PDB file of C-alpha atoms and ligand atoms in Angstrom:
ATOM      1  CA  MET A 105     103.550  92.553  94.068  1.00 92.00           C
ATOM      2  CA  GLN A 106     100.417  91.606  95.792  1.00 96.00           C
ATOM      3  CA  LYS A 107      98.561  88.251  94.971  1.00 98.00           C
ATOM      4  CA  LEU A 108      95.978  89.119  92.652  1.00 98.00           C
ATOM      5  CA  ILE A 109      92.375  90.126  93.131  1.00 99.00           C
ATOM      6  CA  ILE A 110      89.477  88.782  90.456  1.00 99.00           C
ATOM      7  CA  THR A 111      86.605  89.943  90.936  1.00 99.00           C
ATOM      8  CA  ALA A 112      83.723  88.492  88.709  1.00 99.00           C
ATOM      9  CA  ALA A 113      81.002  90.944  87.723  1.00 99.00           C
ATOM     10  CA  MET A 114      78.525  88.344  86.121  1.00 98.00           C
ATOM     11  CA  VAL A 115      75.181  90.332  86.130  1.00 98.00           C
ATOM     12  CA  GLY A 116      74.872  94.100  85.806  1.00 98.00           C
ATOM     13  CA  ALA A 117      72.186  95.680  85.053  1.00 98.00           C
ATOM     14  CA  GLU A 118      72.416  96.355  81.052  1.00 98.00           C
ATOM     15  CA  THR A 119      73.604  92.671  79.786  1.00 98.00           C
ATOM     16  CA  THR A 120      70.385  90.561  78.765  1.00 98.00           C
ATOM     17  CA  ARG A 121      69.593  87.017  77.710  1.00 98.00           C
ATOM     18  CA  THR A 122      69.598  88.281  74.006  1.00 98.00           C
ATOM     19  CA  THR A 123      73.214  89.361  74.114  1.00 98.00           C
ATOM     20  CA  GLN A 124      74.659  86.619  76.709  1.00 98.00           C
ATOM     21  CA  PRO A 125      72.068  83.139  76.959  1.00 98.00           C
ATOM     22  CA  ASN A 126      74.339  82.495  79.725  1.00 98.00           C
ATOM     23  CA  LEU A 127      73.383  85.304  81.783  1.00 98.00           C
ATOM     24  CA  PRO A 128      72.622  84.186  85.406  1.00 98.00           C
ATOM     25  CA  VAL A 129      69.314  86.252  86.528  1.00 98.00           C
ATOM     26  CA  THR A 130      67.438  84.440  89.235  1.00 98.00           C
ATOM     27  CA  PRO A 131      69.096  84.131  92.897  1.00 98.00           C
ATOM     28  CA  ASP A 132      69.904  80.570  92.344  1.00 98.00           C
ATOM     29  CA  GLU A 133      71.623  81.262  89.149  1.00 98.00           C
ATOM     30  CA  ILE A 134      74.012  84.012  90.103  1.00 98.00           C
ATOM     31  CA  ALA A 135      74.763  81.897  93.528  1.00 98.00           C
ATOM     32  CA  GLN A 136      75.738  79.192  91.148  1.00 98.00           C
ATOM     33  CA  ALA A 137      77.596  81.324  88.874  1.00 99.00           C
ATOM     34  CA  ALA A 138      79.246  82.790  91.895  1.00 99.00           C
ATOM     35  CA  PHE A 139      80.411  79.520  93.052  1.00 98.00           C
ATOM     36  CA  ALA A 140      81.744  78.554  89.870  1.00 99.00           C
ATOM     37  CA  CYS A 141      83.887  81.939  89.754  1.00 99.00           C
ATOM     38  CA  TYR A 142      85.185  81.224  93.077  1.00 98.00           C
ATOM     39  CA  GLN A 143      86.423  78.110  92.574  1.00 98.00           C
ATOM     40  CA  ALA A 144      87.633  79.093  89.141  1.00 99.00           C
ATOM     41  CA  GLY A 145      89.724  82.038  91.337  1.00 98.00           C
ATOM     42  CA  ALA A 146      87.236  84.786  92.071  1.00 99.00           C
ATOM     43  CA  SER A 147      87.429  86.208  95.461  1.00 98.00           C
ATOM     44  CA  ILE A 148      85.535  89.015  95.046  1.00 98.00           C
ATOM     45  CA  ILE A 149      81.735  88.610  93.468  1.00 98.00           C
ATOM     46  CA  HIS A 150      80.607  92.194  92.482  1.00 99.00           C
ATOM     47  CA  LEU A 151      76.944  91.603  92.789  1.00 99.00           C
ATOM     48  CA  HIS A 152      73.675  93.273  90.772  1.00 99.00           C
ATOM     49  CA  VAL A 153      70.236  91.245  90.982  1.00 98.00           C
ATOM     50  CA  ARG A 154      67.607  91.064  88.441  1.00 98.00           C
ATOM     51  CA  ASN A 155      64.016  90.290  88.932  1.00 98.00           C
ATOM     52  CA  ASP A 156      62.137  87.317  87.377  1.00 95.00           C
ATOM     53  CA  ASP A 157      61.736  88.663  83.999  1.00 96.00           C
ATOM     54  CA  GLY A 158      65.434  90.014  83.986  1.00 97.00           C
ATOM     55  CA  THR A 159      64.818  93.170  84.446  1.00 98.00           C
ATOM     56  CA  PRO A 160      67.652  95.122  86.949  1.00 98.00           C
ATOM     57  CA  THR A 161      66.564  95.858  90.354  1.00 98.00           C
ATOM     58  CA  GLN A 162      68.347  97.078  93.860  1.00 98.00           C
ATOM     59  CA  SER A 163      65.418  95.195  95.930  1.00 98.00           C
ATOM     60  CA  ARG A 164      67.057  94.123  99.292  1.00 98.00           C
ATOM     61  CA  GLU A 165      65.088  91.251  99.781  1.00 98.00           C
ATOM     62  CA  ARG A 166      66.292  89.825  96.286  1.00 98.00           C
ATOM     63  CA  TYR A 167      69.896  90.907  97.428  1.00 98.00           C
ATOM     64  CA  ARG A 168      68.877  89.304 100.607  1.00 98.00           C
ATOM     65  CA  GLN A 169      67.833  86.139  99.047  1.00 98.00           C
ATOM     66  CA  THR A 170      70.993  85.990  96.909  1.00 98.00           C
ATOM     67  CA  ILE A 171      73.749  86.993  99.119  1.00 98.00           C
ATOM     68  CA  ALA A 172      72.495  84.105 101.148  1.00 98.00           C
ATOM     69  CA  LYS A 173      72.520  81.586  98.669  1.00 98.00           C
ATOM     70  CA  ILE A 174      76.297  82.433  97.581  1.00 98.00           C
ATOM     71  CA  GLN A 175      77.308  82.246 101.416  1.00 97.00           C
ATOM     72  CA  GLU A 176      75.515  78.660 101.622  1.00 97.00           C
ATOM     73  CA  ARG A 177      78.112  78.073  98.991  1.00 98.00           C
ATOM     74  CA  CYS A 178      81.615  79.782  99.655  1.00 97.00           C
ATOM     75  CA  ASP A 179      82.996  82.477 101.344  1.00 97.00           C
ATOM     76  CA  VAL A 180      83.771  84.579  98.818  1.00 98.00           C
ATOM     77  CA  ILE A 181      83.534  88.530  99.376  1.00 98.00           C
ATOM     78  CA  VAL A 182      80.570  90.056  98.365  1.00 98.00           C
ATOM     79  CA  GLN A 183      80.457  93.515  97.409  1.00 98.00           C
ATOM     80  CA  VAL A 184      76.848  94.730  96.062  1.00 98.00           C
ATOM     81  CA  SER A 185      76.211  97.238  93.366  1.00 98.00           C
ATOM     82  CA  THR A 186      74.998 100.758  94.651  1.00 98.00           C
ATOM     83  CA  GLY A 187      75.264 101.988  91.185  1.00 98.00           C
ATOM     84  CA  GLY A 188      72.389  99.940  90.074  1.00 98.00           C
ATOM     85  CA  ALA A 189      70.508 100.778  86.996  1.00 98.00           C
ATOM     86  CA  VAL A 190      70.873 104.320  85.015  1.00 98.00           C
ATOM     87  CA  GLY A 191      68.032 106.696  86.483  1.00 97.00           C
ATOM     88  CA  MET A 192      67.594 104.867  89.405  1.00 98.00           C
ATOM     89  CA  PRO A 193      67.286 107.253  92.810  1.00 98.00           C
ATOM     90  CA  VAL A 194      69.758 107.228  95.262  1.00 98.00           C
ATOM     91  CA  GLU A 195      67.423 105.461  98.059  1.00 98.00           C
ATOM     92  CA  GLU A 196      66.748 102.570  95.817  1.00 98.00           C
ATOM     93  CA  ARG A 197      70.388 102.133  94.998  1.00 98.00           C
ATOM     94  CA  LEU A 198      71.182 102.041  98.747  1.00 98.00           C
ATOM     95  CA  GLN A 199      68.608  99.215  99.531  1.00 98.00           C
ATOM     96  CA  PRO A 200      71.437  96.089  99.685  1.00 98.00           C
ATOM     97  CA  VAL A 201      73.798  98.666 101.864  1.00 98.00           C
ATOM     98  CA  GLU A 202      71.019  98.074 104.685  1.00 98.00           C
ATOM     99  CA  LEU A 203      72.638  94.247 104.468  1.00 98.00           C
ATOM    100  CA  LYS A 204      75.698  95.497 105.820  1.00 97.00           C
ATOM    101  CA  PRO A 205      77.511  93.353 103.270  1.00 97.00           C
ATOM    102  CA  GLU A 206      81.404  93.412 103.275  1.00 97.00           C
ATOM    103  CA  MET A 207      81.542  95.546 100.479  1.00 98.00           C
ATOM    104  CA  ALA A 208      79.873  98.216  98.062  1.00 98.00           C
ATOM    105  CA  THR A 209      80.732 100.323  95.156  1.00 98.00           C
ATOM    106  CA  LEU A 210      81.165 103.788  95.283  1.00 98.00           C
ATOM    107  CA  THR A 211      80.947 105.516  91.757  1.00 98.00           C
ATOM    108  CA  CYS A 212      82.749 108.634  92.262  1.00 98.00           C
ATOM    109  CA  GLY A 213      81.016 111.400  89.871  1.00 98.00           C
ATOM    110  CA  THR A 214      78.170 111.814  86.839  1.00 98.00           C
ATOM    111  CA  VAL A 215      79.230 110.227  83.673  1.00 98.00           C
ATOM    112  CA  ASN A 216      77.863 109.693  80.131  1.00 98.00           C
ATOM    113  CA  PHE A 217      76.835 106.644  79.589  1.00 98.00           C
ATOM    114  CA  GLY A 218      76.342 105.858  76.119  1.00 96.00           C
ATOM    115  CA  LYS A 219      73.366 107.360  75.407  1.00 96.00           C
ATOM    116  CA  ASP A 220      72.555 107.801  79.314  1.00 98.00           C
ATOM    117  CA  VAL A 221      73.758 109.768  81.745  1.00 98.00           C
ATOM    118  CA  PHE A 222      74.513 107.934  85.120  1.00 98.00           C
ATOM    119  CA  MET A 223      73.823 110.749  87.657  1.00 98.00           C
ATOM    120  CA  ASN A 224      76.263 110.763  90.881  1.00 98.00           C
ATOM    121  CA  SER A 225      75.877 114.482  92.101  1.00 98.00           C
ATOM    122  CA  PRO A 226      78.020 116.052  94.710  1.00 98.00           C
ATOM    123  CA  GLY A 227      75.460 115.096  97.245  1.00 98.00           C
ATOM    124  CA  ASP A 228      75.300 111.690  96.107  1.00 98.00           C
ATOM    125  CA  LEU A 229      78.674 110.802  96.701  1.00 98.00           C
ATOM    126  CA  ILE A 230      78.341 112.028 100.388  1.00 98.00           C
ATOM    127  CA  ALA A 231      75.086 110.228 101.105  1.00 98.00           C
ATOM    128  CA  PHE A 232      76.865 107.014  99.686  1.00 98.00           C
ATOM    129  CA  ALA A 233      79.433 107.289 101.738  1.00 98.00           C
ATOM    130  CA  GLU A 234      77.667 108.278 104.891  1.00 98.00           C
ATOM    131  CA  ALA A 235      75.406 104.955 104.224  1.00 98.00           C
ATOM    132  CA  LEU A 236      78.693 102.880 103.541  1.00 98.00           C
ATOM    133  CA  LYS A 237      80.121 103.871 106.952  1.00 98.00           C
ATOM    134  CA  GLN A 238      76.901 103.769 108.987  1.00 98.00           C
ATOM    135  CA  ASN A 239      76.527  99.715 107.695  1.00 97.00           C
ATOM    136  CA  GLY A 240      80.626  99.676 108.079  1.00 96.00           C
ATOM    137  CA  VAL A 241      80.565  98.702 104.594  1.00 97.00           C
ATOM    138  CA  ARG A 242      84.249  98.599 102.320  1.00 98.00           C
ATOM    139  CA  PRO A 243      83.809 101.387  99.741  1.00 98.00           C
ATOM    140  CA  GLU A 244      85.358 100.350  96.133  1.00 98.00           C
ATOM    141  CA  PHE A 245      85.652 103.881  94.254  1.00 98.00           C
ATOM    142  CA  GLU A 246      84.569 103.197  90.628  1.00 98.00           C
ATOM    143  CA  ILE A 247      86.732 105.771  88.329  1.00 99.00           C
ATOM    144  CA  PHE A 248      85.011 105.861  85.219  1.00 98.00           C
ATOM    145  CA  ASP A 249      87.019 109.185  84.389  1.00 98.00           C
ATOM    146  CA  ALA A 250      90.126 110.404  85.961  1.00 98.00           C
ATOM    147  CA  GLY A 251      88.783 113.309  87.699  1.00 98.00           C
ATOM    148  CA  MET A 252      86.240 111.398  89.442  1.00 98.00           C
ATOM    149  CA  ILE A 253      89.798 110.238  91.871  1.00 98.00           C
ATOM    150  CA  GLU A 254      89.952 113.754  93.279  1.00 98.00           C
ATOM    151  CA  ASN A 255      86.003 113.075  94.226  1.00 98.00           C
ATOM    152  CA  ALA A 256      87.046 110.036  95.946  1.00 98.00           C
ATOM    153  CA  LEU A 257      89.575 111.677  97.876  1.00 98.00           C
ATOM    154  CA  HIS A 258      87.433 114.433  98.652  1.00 98.00           C
ATOM    155  CA  LEU A 259      85.193 112.008 100.566  1.00 98.00           C
ATOM    156  CA  HIS A 260      88.358 111.456 102.562  1.00 98.00           C
ATOM    157  CA  ALA A 261      88.888 114.960 103.588  1.00 98.00           C
ATOM    158  CA  LEU A 262      85.036 114.780 104.915  1.00 98.00           C
ATOM    159  CA  GLY A 263      86.177 111.873 107.193  1.00 98.00           C
ATOM    160  CA  LEU A 264      83.495 109.610 105.790  1.00 98.00           C
ATOM    161  CA  VAL A 265      85.989 107.191 103.907  1.00 98.00           C
ATOM    162  CA  GLU A 266      89.397 106.045 105.521  1.00 96.00           C
ATOM    163  CA  PRO A 267      92.102 104.269 104.106  1.00 97.00           C
ATOM    164  CA  PRO A 268      92.970 101.483 102.745  1.00 96.00           C
ATOM    165  CA  PHE A 269      91.572 102.765  99.673  1.00 98.00           C
ATOM    166  CA  HIS A 270      90.618 100.547  96.809  1.00 98.00           C
ATOM    167  CA  PHE A 271      90.007 101.927  93.368  1.00 99.00           C
ATOM    168  CA  ASP A 272      88.436 100.407  90.334  1.00 99.00           C
ATOM    169  CA  PHE A 273      89.005 101.915  86.569  1.00 99.00           C
ATOM    170  CA  VAL A 274      86.019 101.570  84.557  1.00 98.00           C
ATOM    171  CA  LEU A 275      87.238 101.735  81.341  1.00 98.00           C
ATOM    172  CA  GLY A 276      86.185 102.286  77.671  1.00 98.00           C
ATOM    173  CA  VAL A 277      82.326 102.752  78.550  1.00 98.00           C
ATOM    174  CA  PRO A 278      81.552 104.943  75.170  1.00 98.00           C
ATOM    175  CA  GLY A 279      81.246 108.976  77.240  1.00 97.00           C
ATOM    176  CA  ALA A 280      83.957 108.008  79.455  1.00 98.00           C
ATOM    177  CA  LEU A 281      87.443 107.578  79.675  1.00 98.00           C
ATOM    178  CA  PRO A 282      88.732 105.171  77.127  1.00 98.00           C
ATOM    179  CA  ALA A 283      90.618 101.833  77.666  1.00 98.00           C
ATOM    180  CA  THR A 284      94.239 102.585  76.631  1.00 98.00           C
ATOM    181  CA  PRO A 285      97.612 101.753  78.395  1.00 98.00           C
ATOM    182  CA  LYS A 286      97.988 105.130  79.021  1.00 98.00           C
ATOM    183  CA  ASN A 287      95.247 105.798  80.480  1.00 98.00           C
ATOM    184  CA  LEU A 288      95.749 103.008  82.859  1.00 98.00           C
ATOM    185  CA  LEU A 289      99.439 104.025  83.933  1.00 98.00           C
ATOM    186  CA  PHE A 290      98.184 108.000  84.195  1.00 98.00           C
ATOM    187  CA  LEU A 291      95.120 106.526  86.677  1.00 98.00           C
ATOM    188  CA  GLN A 292      97.656 103.996  88.564  1.00 98.00           C
ATOM    189  CA  GLU A 293     100.090 107.297  88.911  1.00 98.00           C
ATOM    190  CA  SER A 294      97.107 109.466  90.410  1.00 98.00           C
ATOM    191  CA  ILE A 295      96.127 107.366  93.066  1.00 98.00           C
ATOM    192  CA  PRO A 296      97.897 107.511  96.670  1.00 98.00           C
ATOM    193  CA  SER A 297     100.397 105.306  97.427  1.00 95.00           C
ATOM    194  CA  GLY A 298      99.338 102.224  99.212  1.00 95.00           C
ATOM    195  CA  ALA A 299      95.885 102.051  97.633  1.00 98.00           C
ATOM    196  CA  SER A 300      95.014  98.988  95.098  1.00 98.00           C
ATOM    197  CA  TRP A 301      93.534  99.296  92.175  1.00 98.00           C
ATOM    198  CA  CYS A 302      91.321  96.814  89.691  1.00 98.00           C
ATOM    199  CA  VAL A 303      90.640  97.824  86.374  1.00 99.00           C
ATOM    200  CA  ALA A 304      86.951  96.994  84.333  1.00 99.00           C
ATOM    201  CA  GLY A 305      87.802  96.703  80.628  1.00 98.00           C
ATOM    202  CA  ILE A 306      84.898  96.824  78.809  1.00 98.00           C
ATOM    203  CA  GLY A 307      84.040  94.988  75.873  1.00 98.00           C
ATOM    204  CA  ARG A 308      86.932  93.971  73.964  1.00 98.00           C
ATOM    205  CA  HIS A 309      89.028  96.080  75.857  1.00 98.00           C
ATOM    206  CA  GLN A 310      88.127  93.810  79.393  1.00 98.00           C
ATOM    207  CA  LEU A 311      91.278  90.969  78.082  1.00 98.00           C
ATOM    208  CA  PRO A 312      93.957  93.612  77.405  1.00 98.00           C
ATOM    209  CA  MET A 313      93.204  95.722  80.430  1.00 98.00           C
ATOM    210  CA  ALA A 314      93.177  92.652  82.609  1.00 98.00           C
ATOM    211  CA  VAL A 315      96.667  91.678  80.863  1.00 98.00           C
ATOM    212  CA  LEU A 316      98.203  95.085  81.949  1.00 98.00           C
ATOM    213  CA  ALA A 317      97.026  94.944  85.719  1.00 98.00           C
ATOM    214  CA  VAL A 318      98.341  91.342  85.894  1.00 98.00           C
ATOM    215  CA  THR A 319     101.975  93.228  84.399  1.00 98.00           C
ATOM    216  CA  LEU A 320     101.514  96.044  86.713  1.00 98.00           C
ATOM    217  CA  GLY A 321     100.478  95.069  89.919  1.00 98.00           C
ATOM    218  CA  GLY A 322      97.156  95.801  89.808  1.00 98.00           C
ATOM    219  CA  HIS A 323      93.682  93.472  90.099  1.00 98.00           C
ATOM    220  CA  VAL A 324      91.514  92.506  87.474  1.00 99.00           C
ATOM    221  CA  ARG A 325      87.580  92.807  87.206  1.00 99.00           C
ATOM    222  CA  VAL A 326      86.095  90.294  84.328  1.00 99.00           C
ATOM    223  CA  GLY A 327      82.469  89.199  83.863  1.00 98.00           C
ATOM    224  CA  PHE A 328      79.107  89.506  81.210  1.00 99.00           C
ATOM    225  CA  GLU A 329      78.390  92.912  82.987  1.00 98.00           C
ATOM    226  CA  ASP A 330      81.295  94.318  81.216  1.00 98.00           C
ATOM    227  CA  ASN A 331      81.962  91.381  78.443  1.00 98.00           C
ATOM    228  CA  VAL A 332      79.981  89.160  76.877  1.00 98.00           C
ATOM    229  CA  TYR A 333      82.346  87.472  74.608  1.00 98.00           C
ATOM    230  CA  TYR A 334      85.542  84.923  75.236  1.00 98.00           C
ATOM    231  CA  ARG A 335      86.963  86.391  71.976  1.00 98.00           C
ATOM    232  CA  LYS A 336      85.626  88.127  68.956  1.00 97.00           C
ATOM    233  CA  GLY A 337      82.755  86.470  66.998  1.00 97.00           C
ATOM    234  CA  GLU A 338      82.649  84.075  70.105  1.00 98.00           C
ATOM    235  CA  LEU A 339      80.397  84.270  72.964  1.00 98.00           C
ATOM    236  CA  ALA A 340      82.194  83.345  76.353  1.00 98.00           C
ATOM    237  CA  THR A 341      80.162  80.089  77.577  1.00 98.00           C
ATOM    238  CA  SER A 342      80.286  81.318  81.362  1.00 98.00           C
ATOM    239  CA  ASN A 343      81.827  83.973  83.788  1.00 99.00           C
ATOM    240  CA  ALA A 344      83.998  81.057  85.184  1.00 99.00           C
ATOM    241  CA  GLN A 345      85.370  80.473  81.872  1.00 99.00           C
ATOM    242  CA  LEU A 346      86.509  84.451  82.294  1.00 99.00           C
ATOM    243  CA  VAL A 347      87.769  84.152  85.491  1.00 99.00           C
ATOM    244  CA  ALA A 348      89.767  80.858  84.672  1.00 99.00           C
ATOM    245  CA  ARG A 349      91.743  82.813  81.698  1.00 98.00           C
ATOM    246  CA  ILE A 350      92.951  85.227  83.879  1.00 99.00           C
ATOM    247  CA  VAL A 351      93.811  82.874  86.286  1.00 99.00           C
ATOM    248  CA  ARG A 352      95.771  80.958  83.585  1.00 98.00           C
ATOM    249  CA  ILE A 353      97.531  83.940  82.419  1.00 98.00           C
ATOM    250  CA  ALA A 354      97.969  85.251  86.016  1.00 98.00           C
ATOM    251  CA  SER A 355      99.754  81.545  86.224  1.00 98.00           C
ATOM    252  CA  GLU A 356     102.106  82.456  83.433  1.00 98.00           C
ATOM    253  CA  LEU A 357     103.353  85.410  84.478  1.00 98.00           C
ATOM    254  CA  ASP A 358     104.286  84.245  88.381  1.00 97.00           C
ATOM    255  CA  ARG A 359     101.653  86.549  89.917  1.00 98.00           C
ATOM    256  CA  ALA A 360      99.763  84.229  92.703  1.00 98.00           C
ATOM    257  CA  VAL A 361      95.814  84.676  92.758  1.00 98.00           C
ATOM    258  CA  ALA A 362      94.274  85.567  96.035  1.00 98.00           C
ATOM    259  CA  THR A 363      91.922  83.604  98.322  1.00 98.00           C
ATOM    260  CA  PRO A 364      88.984  85.416  99.385  1.00 98.00           C
ATOM    261  CA  ALA A 365      90.505  85.552 103.085  1.00 97.00           C
ATOM    262  CA  GLU A 366      93.415  87.193 101.493  1.00 97.00           C
ATOM    263  CA  ALA A 367      91.818  90.109  99.725  1.00 98.00           C
ATOM    264  CA  ARG A 368      90.033  90.741 102.997  1.00 98.00           C
ATOM    265  CA  ALA A 369      93.408  91.264 104.414  1.00 97.00           C
ATOM    266  CA  MET A 370      94.966  93.507 101.825  1.00 97.00           C
ATOM    267  CA  LEU A 371      91.443  95.336 101.425  1.00 98.00           C
ATOM    268  CA  GLY A 372      90.916  96.107 105.187  1.00 95.00           C
ATOM    269  CA  ILE A 373      87.856  94.022 105.539  1.00 96.00           C
ATOM    270  CA  PRO A 374      88.158  92.932 109.348  1.00 86.00           C
ATOM    271  CA  ARG A 375      86.358  89.611 108.822  1.00 68.00           C
ATOM    272  CA  HIS A 376      84.044  87.549 107.178  1.00 61.00           C
ATOM    273  CA  LEU A 377      80.448  87.757 108.894  1.00 59.00           C
ATOM    274  CA  GLN A 378      77.682  85.957 107.722  1.00 57.00           C
ATOM    275  CA  GLN A 379      74.358  87.753 106.776  1.00 56.00           C
ATOM    276  CA  PRO A 380      71.673  87.685 109.187  1.00 52.00           C
TER     277      PRO A 380
HETATM  278  N1  LIG B 463      75.173  99.949  85.867  1.00 87.87           N
HETATM  279  C1  LIG B 463      75.587 101.306  85.986  1.00 87.87           C
HETATM  280  C2  LIG B 463      74.800 102.164  85.464  1.00 87.87           C
HETATM  281  C3  LIG B 463      78.088  99.829  90.109  1.00 87.87           C
HETATM  282  O1  LIG B 463      78.091  98.643  90.164  1.00 87.87           O
HETATM  283  O2  LIG B 463      78.365 100.529  90.958  1.00 87.87           O
HETATM  284  C4  LIG B 463      76.310 101.234  87.156  1.00 87.87           C
HETATM  285  C5  LIG B 463      77.097 100.199  87.651  1.00 87.87           C
HETATM  286  C6  LIG B 463      77.862 100.760  88.773  1.00 87.87           C
HETATM  287  O3  LIG B 463      77.371  99.243  87.395  1.00 87.87           O
HETATM  288 ZN1  LIG B 464      78.027  97.406  88.622  1.00 87.87          ZN
END
């Protein structure tokens, strides 16, 4: 089995300080939290940024400041969000890609998202894939529902993305594919051989989906973007606490955890370049 890549999704766009008082918001807070996650065993930081008042933003400048502060502390892989928050236009969502980060998300279709609709039209997917290609950024395909895998492969047919492919199955969003073992197995079987996958279980599904991924040879995403609890009724004290639990479980199951350098090799990321 490949070494385990742990992604920390520490911020997101929807989680608030009201639901999780330890949510990092400022560039300094996010960089400190990223370093703690790296020390705990995360090799990828899935990055969203916020304004000082806590509202979500895709500001290129805010991403630039935050990435610089992360890179001052450690060589973790920074994967910027191109999802942003529901309702943001494509141009706004694409701002952090101009910084040429090592990775970015690419959501592969439109999906109901709680009471909202997370829009990703066929034309949007092409715009995201073109921007990532132009800037030399490795995509992580965000798969909220089974049909999105086909949309990702269509981008390959158009010559916009190249293997090795990496998929993130986001399971348990209200309105999207439920987080069940059966669905996870189905998705695992539905991606091309040679592709890698990660699972991000939402809410109470985060831990059981992660444990399944550790045993099946997939990779794991944890953090406050997807889940704010350590266990039922008990808030997590930090994102790093959630990462550390996965490292302990992986150790018990004899699954070694990847360093950022090992994750780069597995994901086809050529080498680590500091941001200008
Ligand atoms: N905030 C969600 C609407 C991504 O980061 O690419 C989208 C999201 C996906 O978080
Ligand atoms: Zn995200």
